[in-house]
mmCIF file with all atom_site columns, C-alpha atoms in Angstrom:
data_model
loop_
_atom_site.group_PDB
_atom_site.id
_atom_site.type_symbol
_atom_site.label_atom_id
_atom_site.label_alt_id
_atom_site.label_comp_id
_atom_site.label_asym_id
_atom_site.label_entity_id
_atom_site.label_seq_id
_atom_site.pdbx_PDB_ins_code
_atom_site.Cartn_x
_atom_site.Cartn_y
_atom_site.Cartn_z
_atom_site.occupancy
_atom_site.B_iso_or_equiv
_atom_site.pdbx_formal_charge
_atom_site.auth_seq_id
_atom_site.auth_comp_id
_atom_site.auth_asym_id
_atom_site.auth_atom_id
_atom_site.pdbx_PDB_model_num
ATOM 1   C CA . MET L 1 1   ? -2.795  6.220   17.570  1.00 65.00 ? 1   MET L CA 1
ATOM 2   C CA . THR L 1 2   ? -0.166  7.875   15.362  1.00 85.00 ? 2   THR L CA 1
ATOM 3   C CA . ASN L 1 3   ? -1.444  9.551   12.218  1.00 93.00 ? 3   ASN L CA 1
ATOM 4   C CA . PHE L 1 4   ? -0.232  8.446   8.791   1.00 96.00 ? 4   PHE L CA 1
ATOM 5   C CA . VAL L 1 5   ? 0.672   11.479  6.703   1.00 95.00 ? 5   VAL L CA 1
ATOM 6   C CA . LEU L 1 6   ? 1.199   10.951  2.970   1.00 94.00 ? 6   LEU L CA 1
ATOM 7   C CA . PRO L 1 7   ? 4.862   11.866  2.364   1.00 94.00 ? 7   PRO L CA 1
ATOM 8   C CA . ILE L 1 8   ? 6.287   14.014  -0.397  1.00 93.00 ? 8   ILE L CA 1
ATOM 9   C CA . HIS L 1 9   ? 9.045   11.426  -0.810  1.00 94.00 ? 9   HIS L CA 1
ATOM 10  C CA . PRO L 1 10  ? 8.746   7.805   0.402   1.00 95.00 ? 10  PRO L CA 1
ATOM 11  C CA . GLU L 1 11  ? 12.015  8.119   2.300   1.00 94.00 ? 11  GLU L CA 1
ATOM 12  C CA . ASP L 1 12  ? 10.413  10.809  4.473   1.00 95.00 ? 12  ASP L CA 1
ATOM 13  C CA . LEU L 1 13  ? 8.595   8.038   6.317   1.00 96.00 ? 13  LEU L CA 1
ATOM 14  C CA . GLN L 1 14  ? 11.925  6.909   7.749   1.00 95.00 ? 14  GLN L CA 1
ATOM 15  C CA . LEU L 1 15  ? 12.248  10.176  9.672   1.00 94.00 ? 15  LEU L CA 1
ATOM 16  C CA . PRO L 1 16  ? 10.894  10.099  13.240  1.00 92.00 ? 16  PRO L CA 1
ATOM 17  C CA . VAL L 1 17  ? 8.237   12.785  13.635  1.00 91.00 ? 17  VAL L CA 1
ATOM 18  C CA . GLN L 1 18  ? 6.160   13.097  16.777  1.00 89.00 ? 18  GLN L CA 1
ATOM 19  C CA . ASN L 1 19  ? 2.593   11.762  16.522  1.00 90.00 ? 19  ASN L CA 1
ATOM 20  C CA . ARG L 1 20  ? 3.189   10.577  12.948  1.00 94.00 ? 20  ARG L CA 1
ATOM 21  C CA . TYR L 1 21  ? 3.695   7.081   11.617  1.00 96.00 ? 21  TYR L CA 1
ATOM 22  C CA . ASN L 1 22  ? 7.269   6.358   10.648  1.00 96.00 ? 22  ASN L CA 1
ATOM 23  C CA . VAL L 1 23  ? 8.976   3.182   9.478   1.00 97.00 ? 23  VAL L CA 1
ATOM 24  C CA . GLN L 1 24  ? 10.716  1.535   12.416  1.00 95.00 ? 24  GLN L CA 1
ATOM 25  C CA . ASN L 1 25  ? 11.648  -1.883  11.049  1.00 95.00 ? 25  ASN L CA 1
ATOM 26  C CA . LEU L 1 26  ? 13.376  -1.270  7.721   1.00 96.00 ? 26  LEU L CA 1
ATOM 27  C CA . ILE L 1 27  ? 14.589  -4.517  6.168   1.00 96.00 ? 27  ILE L CA 1
ATOM 28  C CA . ARG L 1 28  ? 17.646  -4.627  3.913   1.00 94.00 ? 28  ARG L CA 1
ATOM 29  C CA . VAL L 1 29  ? 16.089  -6.891  1.312   1.00 94.00 ? 29  VAL L CA 1
ATOM 30  C CA . ASP L 1 30  ? 19.057  -6.516  -1.046  1.00 91.00 ? 30  ASP L CA 1
ATOM 31  C CA . GLY L 1 31  ? 21.007  -8.680  1.400   1.00 90.00 ? 31  GLY L CA 1
ATOM 32  C CA . LEU L 1 32  ? 18.425  -11.470 1.446   1.00 95.00 ? 32  LEU L CA 1
ATOM 33  C CA . SER L 1 33  ? 18.084  -14.535 -0.759  1.00 95.00 ? 33  SER L CA 1
ATOM 34  C CA . GLU L 1 34  ? 15.165  -14.991 -3.142  1.00 95.00 ? 34  GLU L CA 1
ATOM 35  C CA . ALA L 1 35  ? 13.704  -17.614 -0.802  1.00 96.00 ? 35  ALA L CA 1
ATOM 36  C CA . ALA L 1 36  ? 13.967  -15.319 2.230   1.00 97.00 ? 36  ALA L CA 1
ATOM 37  C CA . ILE L 1 37  ? 12.281  -12.415 0.430   1.00 97.00 ? 37  ILE L CA 1
ATOM 38  C CA . THR L 1 38  ? 9.541   -14.732 -0.815  1.00 96.00 ? 38  THR L CA 1
ATOM 39  C CA . LYS L 1 39  ? 8.834   -15.960 2.718   1.00 97.00 ? 39  LYS L CA 1
ATOM 40  C CA . LEU L 1 40  ? 8.841   -12.386 4.025   1.00 96.00 ? 40  LEU L CA 1
ATOM 41  C CA . LEU L 1 41  ? 6.238   -11.335 1.467   1.00 97.00 ? 41  LEU L CA 1
ATOM 42  C CA . GLU L 1 42  ? 4.109   -14.463 1.860   1.00 97.00 ? 42  GLU L CA 1
ATOM 43  C CA . ASP L 1 43  ? 4.033   -14.105 5.665   1.00 97.00 ? 43  ASP L CA 1
ATOM 44  C CA . THR L 1 44  ? 2.930   -10.478 5.343   1.00 97.00 ? 44  THR L CA 1
ATOM 45  C CA . SER L 1 45  ? 0.256   -11.343 2.782   1.00 97.00 ? 45  SER L CA 1
ATOM 46  C CA . LEU L 1 46  ? -1.053  -14.099 5.044   1.00 97.00 ? 46  LEU L CA 1
ATOM 47  C CA . ARG L 1 47  ? -1.299  -11.759 8.050   1.00 96.00 ? 47  ARG L CA 1
ATOM 48  C CA . LEU L 1 48  ? -3.232  -9.196  6.015   1.00 96.00 ? 48  LEU L CA 1
ATOM 49  C CA . ARG L 1 49  ? -5.647  -11.855 4.789   1.00 95.00 ? 49  ARG L CA 1
ATOM 50  C CA . ARG L 1 50  ? -6.192  -13.252 8.272   1.00 96.00 ? 50  ARG L CA 1
ATOM 51  C CA . GLN L 1 51  ? -6.304  -9.979  10.210  1.00 95.00 ? 51  GLN L CA 1
ATOM 52  C CA . GLY L 1 52  ? -7.991  -7.849  7.558   1.00 94.00 ? 52  GLY L CA 1
ATOM 53  C CA . ALA L 1 53  ? -6.876  -4.851  5.516   1.00 94.00 ? 53  ALA L CA 1
ATOM 54  C CA . ARG L 1 54  ? -6.724  -2.568  8.579   1.00 94.00 ? 54  ARG L CA 1
ATOM 55  C CA . ALA L 1 55  ? -3.777  -4.616  9.837   1.00 95.00 ? 55  ALA L CA 1
ATOM 56  C CA . ILE L 1 56  ? -1.578  -2.609  7.459   1.00 97.00 ? 56  ILE L CA 1
ATOM 57  C CA . VAL L 1 57  ? -1.231  -0.061  10.302  1.00 95.00 ? 57  VAL L CA 1
ATOM 58  C CA . GLU L 1 58  ? 0.979   -2.577  12.149  1.00 95.00 ? 58  GLU L CA 1
ATOM 59  C CA . HIS L 1 59  ? 4.720   -2.160  11.616  1.00 96.00 ? 59  HIS L CA 1
ATOM 60  C CA . GLU L 1 60  ? 5.168   -5.879  10.945  1.00 96.00 ? 60  GLU L CA 1
ATOM 61  C CA . ASN L 1 61  ? 3.041   -5.447  7.815   1.00 97.00 ? 61  ASN L CA 1
ATOM 62  C CA . PHE L 1 62  ? 3.531   -1.931  6.433   1.00 98.00 ? 62  PHE L CA 1
ATOM 63  C CA . ASP L 1 63  ? 7.277   -1.788  7.093   1.00 98.00 ? 63  ASP L CA 1
ATOM 64  C CA . VAL L 1 64  ? 7.846   -5.023  5.154   1.00 97.00 ? 64  VAL L CA 1
ATOM 65  C CA . LEU L 1 65  ? 6.004   -3.765  2.081   1.00 98.00 ? 65  LEU L CA 1
ATOM 66  C CA . PHE L 1 66  ? 7.771   -0.399  2.388   1.00 98.00 ? 66  PHE L CA 1
ATOM 67  C CA . SER L 1 67  ? 11.152  -2.175  2.468   1.00 97.00 ? 67  SER L CA 1
ATOM 68  C CA . LEU L 1 68  ? 10.309  -4.206  -0.642  1.00 97.00 ? 68  LEU L CA 1
ATOM 69  C CA . LEU L 1 69  ? 9.248   -1.138  -2.611  1.00 97.00 ? 69  LEU L CA 1
ATOM 70  C CA . LEU L 1 70  ? 12.278  0.839   -1.445  1.00 96.00 ? 70  LEU L CA 1
ATOM 71  C CA . ARG L 1 71  ? 14.555  -1.727  -3.106  1.00 95.00 ? 71  ARG L CA 1
ATOM 72  C CA . PHE L 1 72  ? 12.157  -2.794  -5.825  1.00 95.00 ? 72  PHE L CA 1
ATOM 73  C CA . GLU L 1 73  ? 14.995  -3.114  -8.340  1.00 94.00 ? 73  GLU L CA 1
ATOM 74  C CA . VAL L 1 74  ? 16.358  -6.219  -6.579  1.00 94.00 ? 74  VAL L CA 1
ATOM 75  C CA . LEU L 1 75  ? 13.054  -8.110  -6.819  1.00 95.00 ? 75  LEU L CA 1
ATOM 76  C CA . SER L 1 76  ? 12.691  -10.781 -9.466  1.00 95.00 ? 76  SER L CA 1
ATOM 77  C CA . THR L 1 77  ? 9.730   -10.614 -11.838 1.00 94.00 ? 77  THR L CA 1
ATOM 78  C CA . PRO L 1 78  ? 7.796   -13.335 -9.944  1.00 95.00 ? 78  PRO L CA 1
ATOM 79  C CA . LEU L 1 79  ? 8.353   -11.499 -6.655  1.00 96.00 ? 79  LEU L CA 1
ATOM 80  C CA . ALA L 1 80  ? 7.283   -8.180  -8.171  1.00 96.00 ? 80  ALA L CA 1
ATOM 81  C CA . SER L 1 81  ? 4.123   -9.871  -9.429  1.00 96.00 ? 81  SER L CA 1
ATOM 82  C CA . ARG L 1 82  ? 3.370   -11.305 -5.972  1.00 96.00 ? 82  ARG L CA 1
ATOM 83  C CA . LEU L 1 83  ? 3.947   -7.906  -4.422  1.00 97.00 ? 83  LEU L CA 1
ATOM 84  C CA . PHE L 1 84  ? 1.513   -6.381  -6.918  1.00 97.00 ? 84  PHE L CA 1
ATOM 85  C CA . ASP L 1 85  ? -1.147  -8.945  -6.012  1.00 97.00 ? 85  ASP L CA 1
ATOM 86  C CA . THR L 1 86  ? -0.685  -8.282  -2.297  1.00 97.00 ? 86  THR L CA 1
ATOM 87  C CA . LEU L 1 87  ? -0.984  -4.516  -2.701  1.00 97.00 ? 87  LEU L CA 1
ATOM 88  C CA . VAL L 1 88  ? -4.070  -4.658  -4.927  1.00 96.00 ? 88  VAL L CA 1
ATOM 89  C CA . ALA L 1 89  ? -5.778  -7.158  -2.616  1.00 96.00 ? 89  ALA L CA 1
ATOM 90  C CA . GLY L 1 90  ? -5.070  -4.926  0.369   1.00 96.00 ? 90  GLY L CA 1
ATOM 91  C CA . LEU L 1 91  ? -6.399  -1.814  -1.359  1.00 96.00 ? 91  LEU L CA 1
ATOM 92  C CA . GLY L 1 92  ? -9.531  -3.626  -2.461  1.00 96.00 ? 92  GLY L CA 1
ATOM 93  C CA . GLY L 1 93  ? -10.104 -4.883  1.067   1.00 95.00 ? 93  GLY L CA 1
ATOM 94  C CA . ILE L 1 94  ? -9.769  -1.491  2.733   1.00 95.00 ? 94  ILE L CA 1
ATOM 95  C CA . VAL L 1 95  ? -11.960 0.253   0.127   1.00 94.00 ? 95  VAL L CA 1
ATOM 96  C CA . LYS L 1 96  ? -14.700 -2.314  0.794   1.00 93.00 ? 96  LYS L CA 1
ATOM 97  C CA . LEU L 1 97  ? -14.331 -1.927  4.562   1.00 92.00 ? 97  LEU L CA 1
ATOM 98  C CA . THR L 1 98  ? -14.461 1.856   4.257   1.00 91.00 ? 98  THR L CA 1
ATOM 99  C CA . GLY L 1 99  ? -17.651 1.668   2.206   1.00 90.00 ? 99  GLY L CA 1
ATOM 100 C CA . ASP L 1 100 ? -19.255 -0.730  4.682   1.00 88.00 ? 100 ASP L CA 1
ATOM 101 C CA . GLN L 1 101 ? -18.408 1.508   7.631   1.00 86.00 ? 101 GLN L CA 1
ATOM 102 C CA . LEU L 1 102 ? -19.682 4.622   5.874   1.00 85.00 ? 102 LEU L CA 1
ATOM 103 C CA . LYS L 1 103 ? -22.948 2.884   5.084   1.00 85.00 ? 103 LYS L CA 1
ATOM 104 C CA . ALA L 1 104 ? -23.333 1.644   8.662   1.00 81.00 ? 104 ALA L CA 1
ATOM 105 C CA . ALA L 1 105 ? -22.566 5.078   10.089  1.00 77.00 ? 105 ALA L CA 1
ATOM 106 C CA . SER L 1 106 ? -24.981 6.866   7.752   1.00 78.00 ? 106 SER L CA 1
ATOM 107 C CA . VAL L 1 107 ? -27.944 4.655   8.683   1.00 78.00 ? 107 VAL L CA 1
ATOM 108 C CA . GLY L 1 108 ? -27.019 4.492   12.351  1.00 73.00 ? 108 GLY L CA 1
ATOM 109 C CA . SER L 1 109 ? -26.794 0.696   12.412  1.00 66.00 ? 109 SER L CA 1
ATOM 110 C CA . GLU L 1 110 ? -23.302 0.704   13.928  1.00 69.00 ? 110 GLU L CA 1
ATOM 111 C CA . GLU L 1 111 ? -21.681 3.007   16.470  1.00 72.00 ? 111 GLU L CA 1
ATOM 112 C CA . LEU L 1 112 ? -18.050 3.561   15.503  1.00 73.00 ? 112 LEU L CA 1
ATOM 113 C CA . SER L 1 113 ? -15.570 5.100   17.906  1.00 78.00 ? 113 SER L CA 1
ATOM 114 C CA . ALA L 1 114 ? -13.270 7.927   16.850  1.00 79.00 ? 114 ALA L CA 1
ATOM 115 C CA . GLU L 1 115 ? -10.342 5.528   17.197  1.00 84.00 ? 115 GLU L CA 1
ATOM 116 C CA . GLN L 1 116 ? -11.941 3.025   14.822  1.00 82.00 ? 116 GLN L CA 1
ATOM 117 C CA . LEU L 1 117 ? -12.630 5.747   12.274  1.00 84.00 ? 117 LEU L CA 1
ATOM 118 C CA . ASP L 1 118 ? -9.062  7.042   12.504  1.00 90.00 ? 118 ASP L CA 1
ATOM 119 C CA . GLU L 1 119 ? -7.602  3.552   12.153  1.00 91.00 ? 119 GLU L CA 1
ATOM 120 C CA . THR L 1 120 ? -9.621  2.851   9.010   1.00 92.00 ? 120 THR L CA 1
ATOM 121 C CA . LYS L 1 121 ? -8.710  6.212   7.486   1.00 93.00 ? 121 LYS L CA 1
ATOM 122 C CA . ASN L 1 122 ? -5.015  5.658   8.238   1.00 96.00 ? 122 ASN L CA 1
ATOM 123 C CA . ALA L 1 123 ? -5.177  2.166   6.732   1.00 96.00 ? 123 ALA L CA 1
ATOM 124 C CA . LEU L 1 124 ? -6.828  3.548   3.590   1.00 96.00 ? 124 LEU L CA 1
ATOM 125 C CA . LYS L 1 125 ? -4.098  6.162   3.162   1.00 96.00 ? 125 LYS L CA 1
ATOM 126 C CA . MET L 1 126 ? -1.373  3.569   3.722   1.00 97.00 ? 126 MET L CA 1
ATOM 127 C CA . HIS L 1 127 ? -2.761  1.178   1.120   1.00 97.00 ? 127 HIS L CA 1
ATOM 128 C CA . MET L 1 128 ? -3.195  4.061   -1.331  1.00 96.00 ? 128 MET L CA 1
ATOM 129 C CA . PHE L 1 129 ? 0.383   5.176   -0.770  1.00 97.00 ? 129 PHE L CA 1
ATOM 130 C CA . LEU L 1 130 ? 1.817   1.699   -1.376  1.00 97.00 ? 130 LEU L CA 1
ATOM 131 C CA . VAL L 1 131 ? -0.156  1.111   -4.593  1.00 97.00 ? 131 VAL L CA 1
ATOM 132 C CA . HIS L 1 132 ? 0.744   4.558   -5.920  1.00 96.00 ? 132 HIS L CA 1
ATOM 133 C CA . TRP L 1 133 ? 4.418   3.951   -5.132  1.00 96.00 ? 133 TRP L CA 1
ATOM 134 C CA . PHE L 1 134 ? 4.290   0.629   -6.986  1.00 97.00 ? 134 PHE L CA 1
ATOM 135 C CA . VAL L 1 135 ? 2.897   2.440   -10.040 1.00 95.00 ? 135 VAL L CA 1
ATOM 136 C CA . ILE L 1 136 ? 5.741   4.977   -9.856  1.00 94.00 ? 136 ILE L CA 1
ATOM 137 C CA . VAL L 1 137 ? 8.577   2.436   -9.586  1.00 94.00 ? 137 VAL L CA 1
ATOM 138 C CA . THR L 1 138 ? 7.205   0.343   -12.461 1.00 92.00 ? 138 THR L CA 1
ATOM 139 C CA . LYS L 1 139 ? 6.775   3.242   -14.881 1.00 85.00 ? 139 LYS L CA 1
ATOM 140 C CA . PRO L 1 140 ? 9.112   3.108   -17.879 1.00 81.00 ? 140 PRO L CA 1
ATOM 141 C CA . GLY L 1 141 ? 12.093  5.357   -17.267 1.00 75.00 ? 141 GLY L CA 1
ATOM 142 C CA . SER L 1 142 ? 12.034  5.113   -13.481 1.00 72.00 ? 142 SER L CA 1
ATOM 143 C CA . PRO L 1 143 ? 15.389  4.087   -11.888 1.00 71.00 ? 143 PRO L CA 1
ATOM 144 C CA . ALA L 1 144 ? 13.917  0.844   -10.527 1.00 70.00 ? 144 ALA L CA 1
ATOM 145 C CA . ALA L 1 145 ? 12.240  -0.104  -13.805 1.00 66.00 ? 145 ALA L CA 1
ATOM 146 C CA . SER L 1 146 ? 15.379  0.712   -15.794 1.00 62.00 ? 146 SER L CA 1
ATOM 147 C CA . SER L 1 147 ? 17.646  -1.393  -13.576 1.00 61.00 ? 147 SER L CA 1
ATOM 148 C CA . LYS L 1 148 ? 15.254  -4.337  -13.845 1.00 62.00 ? 148 LYS L CA 1
ATOM 149 C CA . ALA L 1 149 ? 14.843  -3.977  -17.606 1.00 57.00 ? 149 ALA L CA 1
ATOM 150 C CA . ALA L 1 150 ? 18.546  -3.744  -18.516 1.00 50.00 ? 150 ALA L CA 1
ATOM 151 C CA . PRO L 1 151 ? 19.581  -7.361  -17.743 1.00 49.00 ? 151 PRO L CA 1
ATOM 152 C CA . ALA L 1 152 ? 16.483  -8.735  -19.427 1.00 48.00 ? 152 ALA L CA 1
ATOM 153 C CA . ALA L 1 153 ? 17.108  -6.639  -22.531 1.00 49.00 ? 153 ALA L CA 1
ATOM 154 C CA . ALA L 1 154 ? 20.701  -7.818  -22.763 1.00 45.00 ? 154 ALA L CA 1
ATOM 155 C CA . ALA L 1 155 ? 19.665  -11.458 -22.378 1.00 45.00 ? 155 ALA L CA 1
ATOM 156 C CA . LYS L 1 156 ? 16.813  -11.392 -24.848 1.00 52.00 ? 156 LYS L CA 1
ATOM 157 C CA . GLY L 1 157 ? 18.493  -9.249  -27.489 1.00 50.00 ? 157 GLY L CA 1
ATOM 158 C CA . ALA L 1 158 ? 16.684  -9.403  -30.787 1.00 42.00 ? 158 ALA L CA 1
ATOM 159 C CA . LYS L 1 159 ? 14.071  -11.877 -29.470 1.00 48.00 ? 159 LYS L CA 1
ATOM 160 C CA . ARG L 1 160 ? 11.812  -9.160  -28.070 1.00 54.00 ? 160 ARG L CA 1
ATOM 161 C CA . GLY L 1 161 ? 9.467   -8.845  -31.067 1.00 51.00 ? 161 GLY L CA 1
ATOM 162 C CA . ALA L 1 162 ? 5.910   -9.930  -30.442 1.00 47.00 ? 162 ALA L CA 1
ATOM 163 C CA . ALA L 1 163 ? 6.705   -11.214 -26.940 1.00 52.00 ? 163 ALA L CA 1
ATOM 164 C CA . GLY L 1 164 ? 7.870   -7.737  -25.918 1.00 54.00 ? 164 GLY L CA 1
ATOM 165 C CA . SER L 1 165 ? 4.716   -6.171  -27.290 1.00 52.00 ? 165 SER L CA 1
ATOM 166 C CA . ALA L 1 166 ? 2.523   -8.623  -25.393 1.00 51.00 ? 166 ALA L CA 1
ATOM 167 C CA . ALA L 1 167 ? 4.441   -7.997  -22.177 1.00 54.00 ? 167 ALA L CA 1
ATOM 168 C CA . GLY L 1 168 ? 4.105   -4.255  -22.677 1.00 55.00 ? 168 GLY L CA 1
ATOM 169 C CA . SER L 1 169 ? 0.349   -4.613  -23.123 1.00 53.00 ? 169 SER L CA 1
ATOM 170 C CA . ARG L 1 170 ? 0.060   -6.666  -19.933 1.00 53.00 ? 170 ARG L CA 1
ATOM 171 C CA . LYS L 1 171 ? 2.165   -4.128  -18.026 1.00 53.00 ? 171 LYS L CA 1
ATOM 172 C CA . LYS L 1 172 ? 0.050   -1.257  -19.313 1.00 54.00 ? 172 LYS L CA 1
ATOM 173 C CA . ALA L 1 173 ? -3.097  -3.103  -18.253 1.00 49.00 ? 173 ALA L CA 1
ATOM 174 C CA . ARG L 1 174 ? -1.670  -3.558  -14.777 1.00 50.00 ? 174 ARG L CA 1
ATOM 175 C CA . ASN L 1 175 ? -0.701  0.106   -14.524 1.00 52.00 ? 175 ASN L CA 1
ATOM 176 C CA . ASP L 1 176 ? -4.209  1.087   -15.651 1.00 53.00 ? 176 ASP L CA 1
ATOM 177 C CA . THR L 1 177 ? -5.632  -1.186  -12.951 1.00 46.00 ? 177 THR L CA 1
ATOM 178 C CA . ASN L 1 178 ? -3.441  0.500   -10.333 1.00 48.00 ? 178 ASN L CA 1
ATOM 179 C CA . ASP L 1 179 ? -4.447  3.957   -11.546 1.00 52.00 ? 179 ASP L CA 1
ATOM 180 C CA . ASP L 1 180 ? -8.124  3.029   -11.338 1.00 51.00 ? 180 ASP L CA 1
ATOM 181 C CA . ALA L 1 181 ? -7.715  1.518   -7.886  1.00 48.00 ? 181 ALA L CA 1
ATOM 182 C CA . ALA L 1 182 ? -5.789  4.519   -6.570  1.00 48.00 ? 182 ALA L CA 1
ATOM 183 C CA . ALA L 1 183 ? -8.371  6.910   -8.023  1.00 52.00 ? 183 ALA L CA 1
ATOM 184 C CA . ALA L 1 184 ? -11.193 4.954   -6.403  1.00 48.00 ? 184 ALA L CA 1
ATOM 185 C CA . ALA L 1 185 ? -9.413  4.975   -3.065  1.00 47.00 ? 185 ALA L CA 1
ATOM 186 C CA . GLU L 1 186 ? -8.728  8.709   -3.279  1.00 51.00 ? 186 GLU L CA 1
ATOM 187 C CA . ALA L 1 187 ? -12.405 9.342   -3.945  1.00 51.00 ? 187 ALA L CA 1
ATOM 188 C CA . ALA L 1 188 ? -13.290 7.112   -1.006  1.00 48.00 ? 188 ALA L CA 1
ATOM 189 C CA . THR L 1 189 ? -10.987 9.124   1.246   1.00 49.00 ? 189 THR L CA 1
ATOM 190 C CA . GLY L 1 190 ? -12.743 12.363  0.355   1.00 53.00 ? 190 GLY L CA 1
ATOM 191 C CA . ARG L 1 191 ? -16.130 10.787  0.912   1.00 50.00 ? 191 ARG L CA 1
ATOM 192 C CA . TRP L 1 192 ? -14.898 9.271   4.178   1.00 46.00 ? 192 TRP L CA 1
ATOM 193 C CA . GLU L 1 193 ? -13.789 12.613  5.599   1.00 51.00 ? 193 GLU L CA 1
ATOM 194 C CA . SER L 1 194 ? -16.988 14.315  4.482   1.00 53.00 ? 194 SER L CA 1
ATOM 195 C CA . GLU L 1 195 ? -19.433 11.696  5.724   1.00 49.00 ? 195 GLU L CA 1
ATOM 196 C CA . THR L 1 196 ? -17.675 10.830  8.985   1.00 45.00 ? 196 THR L CA 1
ATOM 197 C CA . GLY L 1 197 ? -17.423 14.551  9.693   1.00 48.00 ? 197 GLY L CA 1
ATOM 198 C CA . ASN L 1 198 ? -21.173 14.853  9.199   1.00 44.00 ? 198 ASN L CA 1
ATOM 199 C CA . VAL L 1 199 ? -21.784 11.902  11.496  1.00 40.00 ? 199 VAL L CA 1
ATOM 200 C CA . HIS L 1 200 ? -19.725 13.461  14.274  1.00 40.00 ? 200 HIS L CA 1
ATOM 201 C CA . LEU L 1 201 ? -21.418 16.814  13.776  1.00 31.00 ? 201 LEU L CA 1
ATOM 202 C CA . GLU L 1 202 ? -24.849 15.200  14.079  1.00 37.00 ? 202 GLU L CA 1
ATOM 203 C CA . ARG L 1 203 ? -23.780 13.589  17.354  1.00 34.00 ? 203 ARG L CA 1
ATOM 204 C CA . VAL L 1 204 ? -22.606 16.903  18.743  1.00 29.00 ? 204 VAL L CA 1
ATOM 205 C CA . LEU L 1 205 ? -25.858 18.598  17.765  1.00 31.00 ? 205 LEU L CA 1
#
């Protein structure tokens, strides 16, 4: 199994590096219709729900979400919202799975292979990366956020008022949710490496 290494820049994942996960099926979403992008996202979300959060390690799932985030500025608001829901659901699923596996390993109720442990850890890092990237591209001032905000600002003009304040509050709440989820996943990763390392050490001894 190839190892997923958190990149310094998202685009680094497009570079082929031996024994490391890299994006192989980049989709040019800016050339697709709204309906085609919607189907692409819905199909990916459905696979993750059916196969479980660890299925993010498959190129047919991760590469799609990577492609959508890479060209986030072309997504409509409804599509961006659906993408957010998919990412948060995936992160929640893998955090739960990680906790369940850690508990099972610590009490000795389940024997997990090294490959299973590596797959879960890779999936956790991939979900964390995607959620964190979403937070970055939706921050005020980011290129993607600015390009999405400009047409809306021109259309609404002076009508922002209270509606703009409410939208800003909802956006802030969503960003806070992402920050909390990413922080929880990062803590889980540290605990994962510590506890699974102890489990392996006990087996050796």
